[in-house]
Tab-separated table of C-alpha atoms in Angstrom:
chain	number	residue	atom	x	y	z
A	31	MET	CA	11.176	2.451	5.965
A	32	SER	CA	11.502	6.210	5.985
A	33	LYS	CA	11.868	8.381	2.932
A	34	ASN	CA	15.535	9.273	3.348
A	35	PRO	CA	18.677	8.546	1.318
A	36	ILE	CA	20.082	6.149	3.934
A	37	SER	CA	17.144	3.775	3.609
A	38	LEU	CA	17.780	3.503	-0.128
A	39	LEU	CA	21.139	1.838	0.509
A	40	TRP	CA	19.429	-1.372	1.551
A	41	GLU	CA	15.796	-1.006	0.434
A	42	LEU	CA	16.342	-0.473	-3.284
A	43	PRO	CA	18.841	-3.365	-3.805
A	44	LEU	CA	16.487	-5.763	-2.019
A	45	ALA	CA	13.522	-4.482	-4.017
A	46	LEU	CA	15.439	-4.882	-7.272
A	47	LEU	CA	16.375	-8.459	-6.390
A	48	SER	CA	12.739	-9.166	-5.524
A	49	PHE	CA	11.580	-7.642	-8.829
A	50	LEU	CA	13.985	-9.823	-10.828
A	51	PHE	CA	13.077	-12.894	-8.778
A	52	TYR	CA	9.385	-12.305	-9.455
A	53	LYS	CA	9.891	-11.863	-13.205
A	54	VAL	CA	11.957	-15.043	-13.530
A	55	LEU	CA	9.508	-17.109	-11.472
A	56	LYS	CA	6.486	-15.676	-13.277
A	57	PHE	CA	7.982	-16.685	-16.625
A	58	ALA	CA	8.984	-20.173	-15.474
A	59	ILE	CA	5.826	-21.032	-13.528
A	60	GLY	CA	3.590	-19.470	-16.191
A	61	ASN	CA	5.109	-21.625	-18.922
A	62	LEU	CA	4.843	-24.707	-16.723
A	63	TYR	CA	1.169	-23.996	-16.048
A	64	THR	CA	0.470	-23.371	-19.744
A	65	LEU	CA	2.050	-26.714	-20.576
A	66	TYR	CA	-0.045	-28.378	-17.878
A	67	LEU	CA	-3.274	-26.971	-19.339
A	68	MET	CA	-2.305	-28.014	-22.867
A	69	LEU	CA	-1.598	-31.578	-21.750
A	70	ASN	CA	-4.719	-31.909	-19.575
A	71	ARG	CA	-7.464	-31.257	-22.083
A	72	LYS	CA	-10.135	-32.761	-19.814
A	73	GLN	CA	-9.704	-29.770	-17.499
A	74	ALA	CA	-10.630	-27.423	-20.337
A	75	SER	CA	-14.261	-28.592	-20.266
A	76	ARG	CA	-14.696	-28.081	-16.516
A	77	TRP	CA	-15.020	-24.959	-14.441
A	78	ARG	CA	-12.062	-24.627	-12.059
A	79	VAL	CA	-13.210	-22.769	-8.952
A	80	LEU	CA	-10.760	-20.893	-6.740
A	81	SER	CA	-11.179	-22.695	-3.420
A	82	ALA	CA	-9.412	-24.497	-0.603
A	83	GLU	CA	-9.734	-27.693	-2.631
A	84	ASN	CA	-8.160	-26.048	-5.655
A	85	LEU	CA	-5.189	-24.884	-3.561
A	86	LYS	CA	-4.334	-28.450	-2.533
A	87	SER	CA	-2.519	-28.872	-5.845
A	88	PRO	CA	1.219	-28.138	-5.343
A	89	LEU	CA	1.274	-25.872	-8.404
A	90	SER	CA	-1.873	-23.844	-7.652
A	91	LEU	CA	-0.613	-21.344	-5.099
A	92	PRO	CA	2.694	-20.586	-6.903
A	93	VAL	CA	0.707	-20.025	-10.116
A	94	LEU	CA	-1.726	-17.662	-8.416
A	95	MET	CA	1.046	-15.807	-6.600
A	96	THR	CA	2.778	-15.054	-9.902
A	97	LYS	CA	-0.195	-14.824	-12.263
A	98	GLY	CA	-2.815	-13.004	-10.157
A	99	PRO	CA	-1.361	-12.133	-6.766
A	100	ARG	CA	-3.805	-9.343	-5.854
A	101	TRP	CA	-6.448	-11.713	-4.516
A	102	ASN	CA	-10.080	-10.718	-5.058
A	103	THR	CA	-11.566	-11.811	-1.743
A	104	HIS	CA	-15.010	-10.442	-2.629
A	105	ALA	CA	-15.898	-12.595	-5.630
A	106	ILE	CA	-16.374	-16.264	-6.361
A	107	ILE	CA	-13.929	-16.909	-9.181
A	108	GLY	CA	-14.116	-19.614	-11.832
A	109	THR	CA	-11.893	-20.246	-14.845
A	110	LEU	CA	-12.565	-22.306	-17.957
A	111	GLY	CA	-10.356	-23.372	-20.850
A	112	PRO	CA	-8.302	-23.238	-22.900
A	113	PHE	CA	-10.622	-24.170	-25.752
A	114	THR	CA	-10.566	-23.636	-29.515
A	115	VAL	CA	-13.061	-21.219	-31.057
A	116	LYS	CA	-13.896	-20.913	-34.742
A	117	GLU	CA	-16.600	-18.232	-34.591
A	118	LYS	CA	-18.491	-17.777	-31.338
A	119	VAL	CA	-18.966	-18.555	-27.647
A	120	ALA	CA	-22.320	-18.544	-25.828
A	121	LEU	CA	-22.778	-18.229	-22.058
A	122	ASP	CA	-25.805	-19.355	-20.046
A	123	THR	CA	-26.776	-16.007	-18.546
A	124	GLU	CA	-29.971	-17.325	-16.945
A	125	THR	CA	-27.942	-19.510	-14.580
A	126	ALA	CA	-25.487	-16.701	-13.825
A	127	ASN	CA	-28.257	-14.172	-13.096
A	128	ARG	CA	-30.042	-16.660	-10.862
A	129	SER	CA	-26.877	-17.301	-8.842
A	130	THR	CA	-25.584	-13.828	-8.138
A	131	GLU	CA	-26.407	-10.135	-7.950
A	132	SER	CA	-23.803	-9.204	-10.550
A	133	TRP	CA	-21.111	-10.948	-12.572
A	134	ILE	CA	-18.527	-10.406	-15.252
A	135	ALA	CA	-16.974	-12.919	-17.663
A	136	VAL	CA	-13.625	-11.947	-19.173
A	137	PHE	CA	-12.418	-13.704	-22.320
A	138	TYR	CA	-8.639	-14.091	-22.617
A	139	SER	CA	-6.501	-15.202	-25.528
A	140	PHE	CA	-4.429	-18.318	-24.845
A	141	PRO	CA	-1.586	-18.603	-24.063
A	142	ALA	CA	-0.925	-14.834	-24.070
A	143	TYR	CA	-3.776	-14.141	-21.577
A	144	GLU	CA	-4.635	-10.817	-23.190
A	145	THR	CA	-8.134	-9.517	-22.466
A	146	ILE	CA	-10.166	-9.858	-25.681
A	147	ALA	CA	-13.751	-9.209	-24.593
A	148	THR	CA	-16.098	-9.101	-21.613
A	149	LEU	CA	-19.705	-9.979	-20.833
A	150	GLU	CA	-21.298	-8.224	-17.864
A	151	SER	CA	-24.578	-8.822	-16.081
A	152	ASN	CA	-25.690	-5.193	-16.486
A	153	GLN	CA	-24.989	-5.047	-20.223
A	154	LEU	CA	-26.846	-8.051	-21.608
A	155	LYS	CA	-28.604	-7.696	-24.947
A	156	SER	CA	-30.365	-11.037	-25.374
A	157	ALA	CA	-33.576	-12.102	-23.631
A	158	THR	CA	-33.168	-15.810	-24.478
A	159	GLY	CA	-31.131	-16.772	-21.400
A	160	TRP	CA	-27.968	-17.103	-23.505
A	161	GLU	CA	-25.553	-14.388	-24.602
A	162	THR	CA	-23.443	-15.029	-27.703
A	163	LEU	CA	-20.096	-13.391	-28.351
A	164	GLY	CA	-18.368	-13.474	-31.732
A	165	LEU	CA	-14.612	-14.148	-31.552
A	166	SER	CA	-11.826	-14.518	-34.074
A	167	ALA	CA	-10.609	-18.074	-34.618
A	168	GLY	CA	-8.138	-19.068	-31.924
A	169	GLN	CA	-7.757	-20.416	-28.406
A	170	TYR	CA	-9.377	-18.750	-25.410
A	171	SER	CA	-10.056	-19.084	-21.707
A	172	ILE	CA	-12.714	-17.468	-19.501
A	173	GLY	CA	-12.373	-15.843	-16.095
A	174	LEU	CA	-15.736	-15.502	-14.333
A	175	ARG	CA	-16.378	-13.428	-11.187
A	176	TYR	CA	-19.567	-13.565	-9.111
A	177	TYR	CA	-20.300	-10.644	-6.738
A	178	GLY	CA	-23.097	-10.727	-4.156
A	179	TRP	CA	-23.880	-14.374	-4.709
A	180	ARG	CA	-27.044	-16.034	-3.425
A	181	ASP	CA	-27.685	-19.170	-1.348
A	182	ARG	CA	-27.683	-21.380	-4.431
A	183	VAL	CA	-24.647	-20.810	-6.628
A	184	GLU	CA	-24.039	-22.363	-10.036
A	185	LEU	CA	-21.496	-21.463	-12.683
A	186	PRO	CA	-23.121	-21.298	-16.127
A	187	ALA	CA	-23.011	-23.673	-19.050
A	188	VAL	CA	-20.859	-22.580	-21.991
A	189	LYS	CA	-21.209	-23.435	-25.673
A	190	VAL	CA	-18.415	-23.060	-28.227
A	191	ASP	CA	-19.517	-22.886	-31.879
A	192	GLY	CA	-22.861	-24.391	-30.856
A	193	GLU	CA	-21.369	-27.376	-28.991
A	194	LEU	CA	-21.518	-27.717	-25.194
A	195	GLN	CA	-18.092	-26.935	-23.748
A	196	ALA	CA	-18.934	-26.887	-20.028
A	197	GLU	CA	-21.979	-27.893	-18.030
A	198	VAL	CA	-23.662	-25.982	-15.200
A	199	THR	CA	-21.435	-26.418	-12.139
A	200	PRO	CA	-22.704	-26.056	-8.549
A	201	VAL	CA	-20.501	-24.181	-6.075
A	202	SER	CA	-20.740	-23.923	-2.285
A	203	PRO	CA	-21.804	-20.432	-1.109
A	204	GLN	CA	-19.059	-20.768	1.548
A	205	VAL	CA	-16.323	-21.430	-1.015
A	206	ASN	CA	-14.432	-18.209	-0.161
A	207	GLU	CA	-13.969	-19.042	3.508
A	208	PHE	CA	-10.434	-20.219	2.729
A	209	TYR	CA	-9.372	-16.574	2.546
A	210	ASP	CA	-9.748	-16.322	6.337
A	211	HIS	CA	-6.590	-18.396	6.798
A	212	LEU	CA	-4.732	-17.877	3.542
A	213	SER	CA	-2.173	-15.538	5.150
A	214	ASP	CA	-1.024	-18.519	7.291
A	215	ARG	CA	0.823	-19.658	4.170
A	216	THR	CA	3.123	-16.637	4.241
A	217	ASN	CA	6.747	-17.739	3.965
A	218	LEU	CA	10.120	-16.465	2.769
A	219	PHE	CA	9.422	-17.571	-0.812
A	220	TYR	CA	6.242	-15.506	-1.217
A	221	ALA	CA	7.641	-12.605	0.816
A	222	SER	CA	10.645	-12.493	-1.520
A	223	LEU	CA	8.414	-12.593	-4.603
A	224	HIS	CA	6.435	-9.515	-3.575
A	225	TYR	CA	8.868	-7.600	-1.401
A	226	TYR	CA	9.362	-4.974	-4.128
A	227	ILE	CA	5.666	-4.067	-4.340
A	228	PHE	CA	5.678	-2.210	-1.009
A	229	THR	CA	8.751	-0.301	-2.155
A	230	ILE	CA	7.314	0.876	-5.479
A	231	LEU	CA	4.066	1.912	-3.797
A	232	LYS	CA	6.007	3.851	-1.165
A	233	TRP	CA	8.053	5.625	-3.839
A	234	ARG	CA	5.153	5.868	-6.284
A	235	LYS	CA	5.460	9.624	-6.791
A	236	TRP	CA	8.955	9.177	-8.218
A	237	LEU	CA	8.086	6.284	-10.546
A	238	PRO	CA	6.139	6.151	-13.843
A	239	GLU	CA	2.487	5.575	-12.994
A	240	ALA	CA	2.104	3.069	-15.841
A	241	PHE	CA	4.912	0.976	-14.335
A	242	VAL	CA	3.360	1.001	-10.850
A	243	LYS	CA	-0.079	0.075	-12.193
A	244	GLY	CA	1.362	-2.670	-14.366
A	245	GLU	CA	3.160	-4.252	-11.433
A	246	TYR	CA	0.447	-3.883	-8.810
A	247	LEU	CA	-3.013	-3.929	-10.330
A	248	PRO	CA	-4.787	-7.091	-11.456
A	249	VAL	CA	-5.897	-7.492	-15.054
A	250	GLY	CA	-8.513	-4.791	-15.303
A	251	SER	CA	-12.074	-5.016	-16.535
A	252	PRO	CA	-14.267	-2.127	-17.693
A	253	ASP	CA	-16.638	-2.535	-14.763
A	254	THR	CA	-14.026	-1.961	-12.035
A	255	GLN	CA	-12.053	1.029	-10.785
A	256	PHE	CA	-9.014	0.489	-8.534
A	257	LEU	CA	-7.696	2.673	-5.721
A	258	TYR	CA	-4.577	1.535	-3.900
A	259	GLY	CA	-1.584	2.357	-1.722
A	260	TYR	CA	0.775	1.110	0.979
A	261	LEU	CA	0.412	0.789	4.750
A	262	GLU	CA	3.248	0.740	7.271
A	263	ARG	CA	3.189	-1.416	10.372
A	264	GLY	CA	0.960	0.136	13.024
A	265	GLN	CA	-0.951	2.360	10.595
A	266	ALA	CA	-4.721	2.277	10.278
A	267	LEU	CA	-6.528	3.263	7.099
A	268	LYS	CA	-9.256	5.899	7.434
A	269	ILE	CA	-11.443	6.466	4.371
A	270	ALA	CA	-13.942	9.267	3.712
A	271	ILE	CA	-16.152	8.529	0.704
A	272	ALA	CA	-18.334	10.964	-1.223
A	273	PRO	CA	-22.065	10.197	-0.677
A	274	GLN	CA	-22.839	9.799	-4.388
A	275	ILE	CA	-20.183	7.082	-4.658
A	276	VAL	CA	-21.557	5.141	-1.673
A	277	ASN	CA	-25.093	5.427	-3.061
A	278	CYS	CA	-24.397	4.015	-6.525
A	279	CYS	CA	-21.277	1.839	-6.145
A	280	ASN	CA	-20.117	-1.262	-4.332
A	281	LEU	CA	-16.766	-0.708	-2.637
A	282	TYR	CA	-14.583	-3.684	-1.757
A	283	LEU	CA	-11.389	-3.226	0.255
A	284	THR	CA	-8.680	-5.861	0.632
A	285	ILE	CA	-5.536	-5.424	2.739
A	286	TYR	CA	-2.485	-7.564	1.961
A	287	ASN	CA	0.687	-8.290	3.866
A	288	ARG	CA	4.044	-7.771	2.169
A	289	ALA	CA	3.844	-11.288	0.725
A	290	SER	CA	0.624	-10.188	-1.052
A	291	LEU	CA	-1.606	-12.528	0.937
A	292	PRO	CA	-4.898	-11.065	2.227
A	293	VAL	CA	-5.083	-10.124	5.911
A	294	GLY	CA	-8.283	-8.058	5.800
A	295	SER	CA	-11.401	-7.963	3.626
A	296	PHE	CA	-14.226	-5.415	3.878
A	297	GLN	CA	-17.262	-4.290	1.915
A	298	ILE	CA	-17.695	-0.576	2.614
A	299	GLU	CA	-21.266	0.730	2.754
A	300	VAL	CA	-20.809	3.934	4.766
A	301	GLU	CA	-19.285	7.343	4.048
A	302	GLU	CA	-16.612	7.030	6.744
A	303	PHE	CA	-14.721	3.812	7.382
A	304	SER	CA	-11.620	2.883	9.389
A	305	THR	CA	-9.565	-0.280	9.730
A	306	GLU	CA	-7.594	-1.578	12.672
A	307	PRO	CA	-3.839	-0.833	12.618
A	308	VAL	CA	-1.987	-3.337	10.444
A	309	ARG	CA	0.493	-5.630	12.150
A	310	GLU	CA	3.115	-5.443	9.421
A	311	ASN	CA	4.038	-3.490	6.310
A	312	GLY	CA	1.691	-4.154	3.433
A	313	PHE	CA	-0.663	-2.578	0.912
A	314	TYR	CA	-4.334	-2.191	0.122
A	315	LEU	CA	-6.556	-2.347	-2.938
A	316	MET	CA	-10.083	-1.000	-3.236
A	317	ARG	CA	-12.286	-2.311	-6.025
A	318	ILE	CA	-15.196	-0.052	-6.988
A	319	ARG	CA	-18.066	-1.395	-9.089
A	320	HIS	CA	-21.482	-0.037	-10.014
A	321	GLN	CA	-24.448	-1.357	-8.102
A	322	VAL	CA	-27.033	-3.193	-10.173
A	323	GLY	CA	-28.988	-0.703	-12.262
A	324	ARG	CA	-26.816	2.283	-11.274
A	325	SER	CA	-24.192	2.161	-14.026
A	326	SER	CA	-25.290	5.403	-15.685
A	327	GLU	CA	-25.131	7.591	-12.578
A	328	ILE	CA	-21.378	8.037	-12.268
A	329	GLU	CA	-18.310	7.355	-14.376
A	330	LEU	CA	-15.995	4.953	-12.557
A	331	SER	CA	-12.984	6.539	-14.242
A	332	SER	CA	-13.813	9.822	-12.484
A	333	ILE	CA	-13.393	8.298	-9.004
A	334	GLN	CA	-10.077	9.113	-7.381
A	335	SER	CA	-8.463	9.013	-3.949
A	336	ARG	CA	-6.474	11.787	-2.316
A	337	ASP	CA	-4.205	11.550	0.705
A	338	VAL	CA	-5.444	14.045	3.290
A	339	GLU	CA	-3.360	13.027	6.294
A	340	GLN	CA	-0.604	10.586	7.134
A	341	ASP	CA	1.450	9.863	10.220
A	342	SER	CA	2.880	6.800	11.967
A	343	GLU	CA	-0.559	5.794	13.294
A	344	MET	CA	-2.967	6.617	10.494
A	345	LYS	CA	-3.283	7.089	6.762
A	346	ALA	CA	-6.381	9.074	5.851
A	347	ILE	CA	-7.673	9.239	2.287
A	348	LYS	CA	-10.672	10.874	0.667
A	349	VAL	CA	-12.500	9.128	-2.205
A	350	ILE	CA	-14.062	11.688	-4.510
A	351	CYS	CA	-15.684	11.977	-7.913
A	352	ASN	CA	-14.125	14.445	-10.342
A	353	SER	CA	-17.096	14.825	-12.663
């Protein structure tokens, strides 16, 4: 697609249809999944791990493709709930710290899925092996992400108002290998759901930034900064990163096809990095997180990307720190 008025005659109507299709399906599938969780209370006391086994359920992939379609290929992800809280939730931080280099637990209201609070491995206050979080009375769920996990991985026990809600749950260190073949499940349904995303990223300069972020970015957490954009077929992505960012942050890059399924996953540890040319139109998302013990060295919100060159064969960006 080129940026000319003629392309708008077919691109914008298709993107609008895709946008409406996504909104309708997100509403319908989201309500169906909420009903499923409410009727299957036994699932609320078990960690559900994003895995090949999890995706065998007919509802799993449609839920994920409408609820959280910007796959985080760099973290082991577990979800728990919904459960009813009167006053407090406690998480077994000793198990989490033993299993991974860094982690974050996000507490969501249910069924609205609004972010209420977070617990992060680099911000713990208790030395008892448990971290307690006070919450208003209501229903909640937890989304847990493990980064840099070790050979033995266990998701932590959770207590709600002093009672055990979930036990320690072992997870295979190879659980994320399913991402290597996830793009094989690309089809017309998923391509139609996310067709509009490429369009709004391409025309991002002419759209409200809040709208673009709301449609593209995953539910944010305070410990993560996002950089993102589109890639046309045949383009490679070349990234130049400021040394201070490389030295104190972990940088995770995921490339998606137009159906929003991952086709490339990279952890960047050098100041200059390039990908192979992409085979089809798509988009990318870079997650930037502080390294363990380096959270005070740089403000994540100050990290930005700037386009420095773009042609049919390459998109070059520079990642800088405006501090």
